[in-house]
mmCIF file with all atom_site columns, C-alpha atoms in Angstrom:
data_model
loop_
_atom_site.group_PDB
_atom_site.id
_atom_site.type_symbol
_atom_site.label_atom_id
_atom_site.label_alt_id
_atom_site.label_comp_id
_atom_site.label_asym_id
_atom_site.label_entity_id
_atom_site.label_seq_id
_atom_site.pdbx_PDB_ins_code
_atom_site.Cartn_x
_atom_site.Cartn_y
_atom_site.Cartn_z
_atom_site.occupancy
_atom_site.B_iso_or_equiv
_atom_site.pdbx_formal_charge
_atom_site.auth_seq_id
_atom_site.auth_comp_id
_atom_site.auth_asym_id
_atom_site.auth_atom_id
_atom_site.pdbx_PDB_model_num
ATOM 1   C CA . MET A 1 1   ? -1.894  12.663  -0.974  1.00 0.00 ? 682 MET A CA 1
ATOM 2   C CA . ASP A 1 2   ? -2.368  10.672  -4.161  1.00 0.00 ? 683 ASP A CA 1
ATOM 3   C CA . SER A 1 3   ? -0.228  7.576   -4.251  1.00 0.00 ? 684 SER A CA 1
ATOM 4   C CA . TRP A 1 4   ? 0.081   3.922   -5.101  1.00 0.00 ? 685 TRP A CA 1
ATOM 5   C CA . MET A 1 5   ? 1.571   0.985   -3.282  1.00 0.00 ? 686 MET A CA 1
ATOM 6   C CA . THR A 1 6   ? 3.195   -2.117  -4.692  1.00 0.00 ? 687 THR A CA 1
ATOM 7   C CA . MET A 1 7   ? 1.973   -5.189  -2.821  1.00 0.00 ? 688 MET A CA 1
ATOM 8   C CA . GLU A 1 8   ? 3.057   -8.758  -3.422  1.00 0.00 ? 689 GLU A CA 1
ATOM 9   C CA . TRP A 1 9   ? 2.095   -11.960 -1.633  1.00 0.00 ? 690 TRP A CA 1
ATOM 10  C CA . LYS A 1 10  ? 1.890   -15.671 -2.272  1.00 0.00 ? 691 LYS A CA 1
ATOM 11  C CA . ASP A 1 11  ? -1.366  -17.592 -2.589  1.00 0.00 ? 692 ASP A CA 1
ATOM 12  C CA . ASP A 1 12  ? -0.820  -21.358 -2.739  1.00 0.00 ? 693 ASP A CA 1
ATOM 13  C CA . PHE A 1 13  ? -4.290  -21.800 -4.249  1.00 0.00 ? 694 PHE A CA 1
ATOM 14  C CA . LEU A 1 14  ? -3.257  -19.859 -7.376  1.00 0.00 ? 695 LEU A CA 1
ATOM 15  C CA . THR A 1 15  ? -0.444  -22.049 -8.699  1.00 0.00 ? 696 THR A CA 1
ATOM 16  C CA . TRP A 1 16  ? -0.249  -23.866 -12.029 1.00 0.00 ? 697 TRP A CA 1
ATOM 17  C CA . GLU A 1 17  ? 2.182   -25.617 -14.346 1.00 0.00 ? 698 GLU A CA 1
ATOM 18  C CA . PRO A 1 18  ? 2.565   -23.450 -17.464 1.00 0.00 ? 699 PRO A CA 1
ATOM 19  C CA . LYS A 1 19  ? 3.259   -26.552 -19.615 1.00 0.00 ? 700 LYS A CA 1
ATOM 20  C CA . GLU A 1 20  ? -0.204  -27.854 -18.764 1.00 0.00 ? 701 GLU A CA 1
ATOM 21  C CA . PHE A 1 21  ? -1.887  -24.581 -19.761 1.00 0.00 ? 702 PHE A CA 1
ATOM 22  C CA . ASN A 1 22  ? -0.488  -23.635 -23.173 1.00 0.00 ? 703 ASN A CA 1
ATOM 23  C CA . ASN A 1 23  ? 2.661   -22.097 -21.578 1.00 0.00 ? 704 ASN A CA 1
ATOM 24  C CA . ILE A 1 24  ? 0.698   -19.312 -19.906 1.00 0.00 ? 705 ILE A CA 1
ATOM 25  C CA . THR A 1 25  ? 3.117   -17.699 -17.439 1.00 0.00 ? 706 THR A CA 1
ATOM 26  C CA . ILE A 1 26  ? 1.139   -14.668 -16.311 1.00 0.00 ? 707 ILE A CA 1
ATOM 27  C CA . LEU A 1 27  ? -2.502  -13.830 -15.660 1.00 0.00 ? 708 LEU A CA 1
ATOM 28  C CA . SER A 1 28  ? -4.007  -10.377 -15.257 1.00 0.00 ? 709 SER A CA 1
ATOM 29  C CA . ILE A 1 29  ? -7.388  -10.458 -13.539 1.00 0.00 ? 710 ILE A CA 1
ATOM 30  C CA . PRO A 1 30  ? -9.668  -8.000  -11.720 1.00 0.00 ? 711 PRO A CA 1
ATOM 31  C CA . HIS A 1 31  ? -8.421  -7.466  -8.167  1.00 0.00 ? 712 HIS A CA 1
ATOM 32  C CA . THR A 1 32  ? -11.868 -8.381  -6.889  1.00 0.00 ? 713 THR A CA 1
ATOM 33  C CA . GLU A 1 33  ? -11.254 -12.009 -7.900  1.00 0.00 ? 714 GLU A CA 1
ATOM 34  C CA . VAL A 1 34  ? -8.363  -12.650 -5.470  1.00 0.00 ? 715 VAL A CA 1
ATOM 35  C CA . TRP A 1 35  ? -7.751  -12.431 -1.737  1.00 0.00 ? 716 TRP A CA 1
ATOM 36  C CA . LYS A 1 36  ? -5.990  -9.178  -0.825  1.00 0.00 ? 717 LYS A CA 1
ATOM 37  C CA . PRO A 1 37  ? -4.360  -7.997  2.402   1.00 0.00 ? 718 PRO A CA 1
ATOM 38  C CA . ASP A 1 38  ? -6.854  -5.934  4.388   1.00 0.00 ? 719 ASP A CA 1
ATOM 39  C CA . LEU A 1 39  ? -4.512  -3.013  4.910   1.00 0.00 ? 720 LEU A CA 1
ATOM 40  C CA . SER A 1 40  ? -5.856  0.077   6.567   1.00 0.00 ? 721 SER A CA 1
ATOM 41  C CA . ILE A 1 41  ? -4.504  3.543   7.228   1.00 0.00 ? 722 ILE A CA 1
ATOM 42  C CA . TYR A 1 42  ? -5.050  3.934   10.967  1.00 0.00 ? 723 TYR A CA 1
ATOM 43  C CA . THR A 1 43  ? -4.384  7.692   10.969  1.00 0.00 ? 724 THR A CA 1
ATOM 44  C CA . SER A 1 44  ? -6.720  8.423   8.076   1.00 0.00 ? 725 SER A CA 1
ATOM 45  C CA . THR A 1 45  ? -10.063 10.134  8.210   1.00 0.00 ? 726 THR A CA 1
ATOM 46  C CA . PRO A 1 46  ? -12.839 7.569   8.855   1.00 0.00 ? 727 PRO A CA 1
ATOM 47  C CA . ASP A 1 47  ? -14.223 7.563   5.320   1.00 0.00 ? 728 ASP A CA 1
ATOM 48  C CA . HIS A 1 48  ? -10.749 6.830   3.872   1.00 0.00 ? 729 HIS A CA 1
ATOM 49  C CA . ALA A 1 49  ? -9.389  4.391   6.472   1.00 0.00 ? 730 ALA A CA 1
ATOM 50  C CA . LEU A 1 50  ? -9.770  1.102   4.651   1.00 0.00 ? 731 LEU A CA 1
ATOM 51  C CA . PHE A 1 51  ? -7.366  0.539   1.833   1.00 0.00 ? 732 PHE A CA 1
ATOM 52  C CA . PRO A 1 52  ? -8.199  1.288   -1.776  1.00 0.00 ? 733 PRO A CA 1
ATOM 53  C CA . THR A 1 53  ? -10.575 -0.466  -4.072  1.00 0.00 ? 734 THR A CA 1
ATOM 54  C CA . SER A 1 54  ? -9.316  1.147   -7.275  1.00 0.00 ? 735 SER A CA 1
ATOM 55  C CA . ASN A 1 55  ? -10.087 -0.510  -10.594 1.00 0.00 ? 736 ASN A CA 1
ATOM 56  C CA . THR A 1 56  ? -6.648  -2.041  -10.950 1.00 0.00 ? 737 THR A CA 1
ATOM 57  C CA . ARG A 1 57  ? -5.848  -5.579  -11.935 1.00 0.00 ? 738 ARG A CA 1
ATOM 58  C CA . ALA A 1 58  ? -3.880  -8.177  -10.048 1.00 0.00 ? 739 ALA A CA 1
ATOM 59  C CA . VAL A 1 59  ? -1.090  -10.031 -11.832 1.00 0.00 ? 740 VAL A CA 1
ATOM 60  C CA . ILE A 1 60  ? -0.676  -13.707 -10.960 1.00 0.00 ? 741 ILE A CA 1
ATOM 61  C CA . PHE A 1 61  ? 2.403   -15.835 -11.638 1.00 0.00 ? 742 PHE A CA 1
ATOM 62  C CA . PRO A 1 62  ? 2.572   -19.668 -11.875 1.00 0.00 ? 743 PRO A CA 1
ATOM 63  C CA . ASP A 1 63  ? 4.237   -20.030 -8.458  1.00 0.00 ? 744 ASP A CA 1
ATOM 64  C CA . GLY A 1 64  ? 1.250   -18.314 -6.786  1.00 0.00 ? 745 GLY A CA 1
ATOM 65  C CA . ARG A 1 65  ? 2.809   -14.875 -6.424  1.00 0.00 ? 746 ARG A CA 1
ATOM 66  C CA . VAL A 1 66  ? 0.225   -12.121 -6.727  1.00 0.00 ? 747 VAL A CA 1
ATOM 67  C CA . LEU A 1 67  ? 1.223   -8.558  -7.602  1.00 0.00 ? 748 LEU A CA 1
ATOM 68  C CA . TRP A 1 68  ? -1.227  -5.730  -6.997  1.00 0.00 ? 749 TRP A CA 1
ATOM 69  C CA . VAL A 1 69  ? -0.435  -2.020  -7.362  1.00 0.00 ? 750 VAL A CA 1
ATOM 70  C CA . PRO A 1 70  ? -3.521  -0.010  -6.355  1.00 0.00 ? 751 PRO A CA 1
ATOM 71  C CA . SER A 1 71  ? -3.699  3.743   -6.577  1.00 0.00 ? 752 SER A CA 1
ATOM 72  C CA . PHE A 1 72  ? -5.337  5.590   -3.715  1.00 0.00 ? 753 PHE A CA 1
ATOM 73  C CA . THR A 1 73  ? -5.683  8.934   -1.985  1.00 0.00 ? 754 THR A CA 1
ATOM 74  C CA . ILE A 1 74  ? -4.550  9.288   1.616   1.00 0.00 ? 755 ILE A CA 1
ATOM 75  C CA . LYS A 1 75  ? -6.495  11.782  3.690   1.00 0.00 ? 756 LYS A CA 1
ATOM 76  C CA . ASN A 1 76  ? -4.466  11.698  6.870   1.00 0.00 ? 757 ASN A CA 1
ATOM 77  C CA . ARG A 1 77  ? -4.956  13.347  10.247  1.00 0.00 ? 758 ARG A CA 1
ATOM 78  C CA . CYS A 1 78  ? -1.950  15.478  11.156  1.00 0.00 ? 759 CYS A CA 1
ATOM 79  C CA . PRO A 1 79  ? -1.352  17.713  14.167  1.00 0.00 ? 760 PRO A CA 1
ATOM 80  C CA . VAL A 1 80  ? -2.510  21.274  13.656  1.00 0.00 ? 761 VAL A CA 1
ATOM 81  C CA . LEU A 1 81  ? 0.143   23.764  14.713  1.00 0.00 ? 762 LEU A CA 1
ATOM 82  C CA . LYS A 1 82  ? 0.276   27.503  14.414  1.00 0.00 ? 763 LYS A CA 1
ATOM 83  C CA . ARG A 1 83  ? 2.861   28.688  11.927  1.00 0.00 ? 764 ARG A CA 1
ATOM 84  C CA . GLN A 1 84  ? 4.755   30.585  14.636  1.00 0.00 ? 765 GLN A CA 1
ATOM 85  C CA . GLU A 1 85  ? 5.281   27.429  16.722  1.00 0.00 ? 766 GLU A CA 1
ATOM 86  C CA . THR A 1 86  ? 7.508   25.644  14.227  1.00 0.00 ? 767 THR A CA 1
ATOM 87  C CA . SER A 1 87  ? 8.877   25.985  10.729  1.00 0.00 ? 768 SER A CA 1
ATOM 88  C CA . TYR A 1 88  ? 8.155   22.345  9.943   1.00 0.00 ? 769 TYR A CA 1
ATOM 89  C CA . TYR A 1 89  ? 5.474   19.743  10.573  1.00 0.00 ? 770 TYR A CA 1
ATOM 90  C CA . VAL A 1 90  ? 5.765   16.032  11.189  1.00 0.00 ? 771 VAL A CA 1
ATOM 91  C CA . CYS A 1 91  ? 2.865   14.012  9.883   1.00 0.00 ? 772 CYS A CA 1
ATOM 92  C CA . ASN A 1 92  ? 2.895   10.263  10.514  1.00 0.00 ? 773 ASN A CA 1
ATOM 93  C CA . ILE A 1 93  ? 0.864   7.829   8.453   1.00 0.00 ? 774 ILE A CA 1
ATOM 94  C CA . ARG A 1 94  ? 0.275   4.540   10.288  1.00 0.00 ? 775 ARG A CA 1
ATOM 95  C CA . MET A 1 95  ? -0.964  1.514   8.411   1.00 0.00 ? 776 MET A CA 1
ATOM 96  C CA . GLY A 1 96  ? -1.355  -2.193  8.905   1.00 0.00 ? 777 GLY A CA 1
ATOM 97  C CA . SER A 1 97  ? -3.807  -5.050  8.710   1.00 0.00 ? 778 SER A CA 1
ATOM 98  C CA . TRP A 1 98  ? -7.303  -4.235  9.881   1.00 0.00 ? 779 TRP A CA 1
ATOM 99  C CA . THR A 1 99  ? -8.089  -7.731  11.190  1.00 0.00 ? 780 THR A CA 1
ATOM 100 C CA . TYR A 1 100 ? -4.987  -9.954  11.066  1.00 0.00 ? 781 TYR A CA 1
ATOM 101 C CA . SER A 1 101 ? -2.291  -10.067 13.739  1.00 0.00 ? 782 SER A CA 1
ATOM 102 C CA . LEU A 1 102 ? 1.395   -10.212 12.773  1.00 0.00 ? 783 LEU A CA 1
ATOM 103 C CA . ASP A 1 103 ? 1.531   -13.958 13.374  1.00 0.00 ? 784 ASP A CA 1
ATOM 104 C CA . LEU A 1 104 ? -1.151  -14.445 10.694  1.00 0.00 ? 785 LEU A CA 1
ATOM 105 C CA . MET A 1 105 ? -0.067  -11.807 8.178   1.00 0.00 ? 786 MET A CA 1
ATOM 106 C CA . ASP A 1 106 ? 3.515   -10.600 8.339   1.00 0.00 ? 787 ASP A CA 1
ATOM 107 C CA . ILE A 1 107 ? 4.131   -7.363  6.467   1.00 0.00 ? 788 ILE A CA 1
ATOM 108 C CA . GLU A 1 108 ? 7.602   -7.038  4.990   1.00 0.00 ? 789 GLU A CA 1
ATOM 109 C CA . LEU A 1 109 ? 9.018   -3.803  3.637   1.00 0.00 ? 790 LEU A CA 1
ATOM 110 C CA . ASN A 1 110 ? 10.972  -3.754  0.398   1.00 0.00 ? 791 ASN A CA 1
ATOM 111 C CA . THR A 1 111 ? 12.096  -0.168  0.923   1.00 0.00 ? 792 THR A CA 1
ATOM 112 C CA . PHE A 1 112 ? 12.539  2.252   3.802   1.00 0.00 ? 793 PHE A CA 1
ATOM 113 C CA . TYR A 1 113 ? 11.650  5.455   2.000   1.00 0.00 ? 794 TYR A CA 1
ATOM 114 C CA . VAL A 1 114 ? 8.779   6.876   -0.003  1.00 0.00 ? 795 VAL A CA 1
ATOM 115 C CA . ARG A 1 115 ? 9.674   7.582   -3.598  1.00 0.00 ? 796 ARG A CA 1
ATOM 116 C CA . ARG A 1 116 ? 8.607   11.080  -4.604  1.00 0.00 ? 797 ARG A CA 1
ATOM 117 C CA . ILE A 1 117 ? 9.182   10.835  -8.346  1.00 0.00 ? 798 ILE A CA 1
ATOM 118 C CA . PHE A 1 118 ? 5.794   12.368  -9.148  1.00 0.00 ? 799 PHE A CA 1
ATOM 119 C CA . TYR A 1 119 ? 5.712   14.764  -6.201  1.00 0.00 ? 800 TYR A CA 1
ATOM 120 C CA . TYR A 1 120 ? 4.426   18.260  -7.004  1.00 0.00 ? 801 TYR A CA 1
ATOM 121 C CA . ARG A 1 121 ? 4.870   21.226  -4.692  1.00 0.00 ? 802 ARG A CA 1
ATOM 122 C CA . ASN A 1 122 ? 1.668   23.032  -3.885  1.00 0.00 ? 803 ASN A CA 1
ATOM 123 C CA . GLY A 1 123 ? 3.212   26.334  -2.768  1.00 0.00 ? 804 GLY A CA 1
ATOM 124 C CA . ILE A 1 124 ? 2.064   25.953  0.836   1.00 0.00 ? 805 ILE A CA 1
ATOM 125 C CA . ILE A 1 125 ? 3.596   22.725  2.095   1.00 0.00 ? 806 ILE A CA 1
ATOM 126 C CA . ASN A 1 126 ? 6.840   21.163  0.923   1.00 0.00 ? 807 ASN A CA 1
ATOM 127 C CA . CYS A 1 127 ? 7.563   17.500  1.621   1.00 0.00 ? 808 CYS A CA 1
ATOM 128 C CA . VAL A 1 128 ? 11.218  17.488  2.640   1.00 0.00 ? 809 VAL A CA 1
ATOM 129 C CA . VAL A 1 129 ? 11.897  14.050  4.116   1.00 0.00 ? 810 VAL A CA 1
ATOM 130 C CA . THR A 1 130 ? 10.115  10.718  3.977   1.00 0.00 ? 811 THR A CA 1
ATOM 131 C CA . GLU A 1 131 ? 10.925  7.489   5.726   1.00 0.00 ? 812 GLU A CA 1
ATOM 132 C CA . ILE A 1 132 ? 9.238   4.187   6.466   1.00 0.00 ? 813 ILE A CA 1
ATOM 133 C CA . LEU A 1 133 ? 9.509   2.610   9.896   1.00 0.00 ? 814 LEU A CA 1
ATOM 134 C CA . TYR A 1 134 ? 8.453   -0.939  10.734  1.00 0.00 ? 815 TYR A CA 1
ATOM 135 C CA . ASP A 1 135 ? 6.794   -1.385  14.114  1.00 0.00 ? 816 ASP A CA 1
ATOM 136 C CA . ASP A 1 136 ? 6.058   -4.992  15.013  1.00 0.00 ? 817 ASP A CA 1
ATOM 137 C CA . SER A 1 137 ? 4.270   -4.208  18.263  1.00 0.00 ? 818 SER A CA 1
#
């Protein structure tokens, strides 16, 4: 599944006063130049588990907010069922930090559904419902 995810966090080391820097209020830099959450897709195939390293840029604001919207492809492991067993499949995608616990990196959701604005049917599988669940365990 080709997708992208909007991620935003605050880095106190990336703050500045725009007045002191020619009123610059936004910076766009290579994502490789900033700290990023080490998100991983736990249910992915091993070669696609760690989160993307697409050639996108990070946007930095004077208050230290960092916005990064990487594109990536999810190759997820889903249960294999025979067509006669059910008329639908449930495929969960689990993700989270690879190394940080929730007390060190709290993940907050800004939505509880997956937007399918660019979703294309493939003739075999139809994505009917999406939802996002937060599990803090």
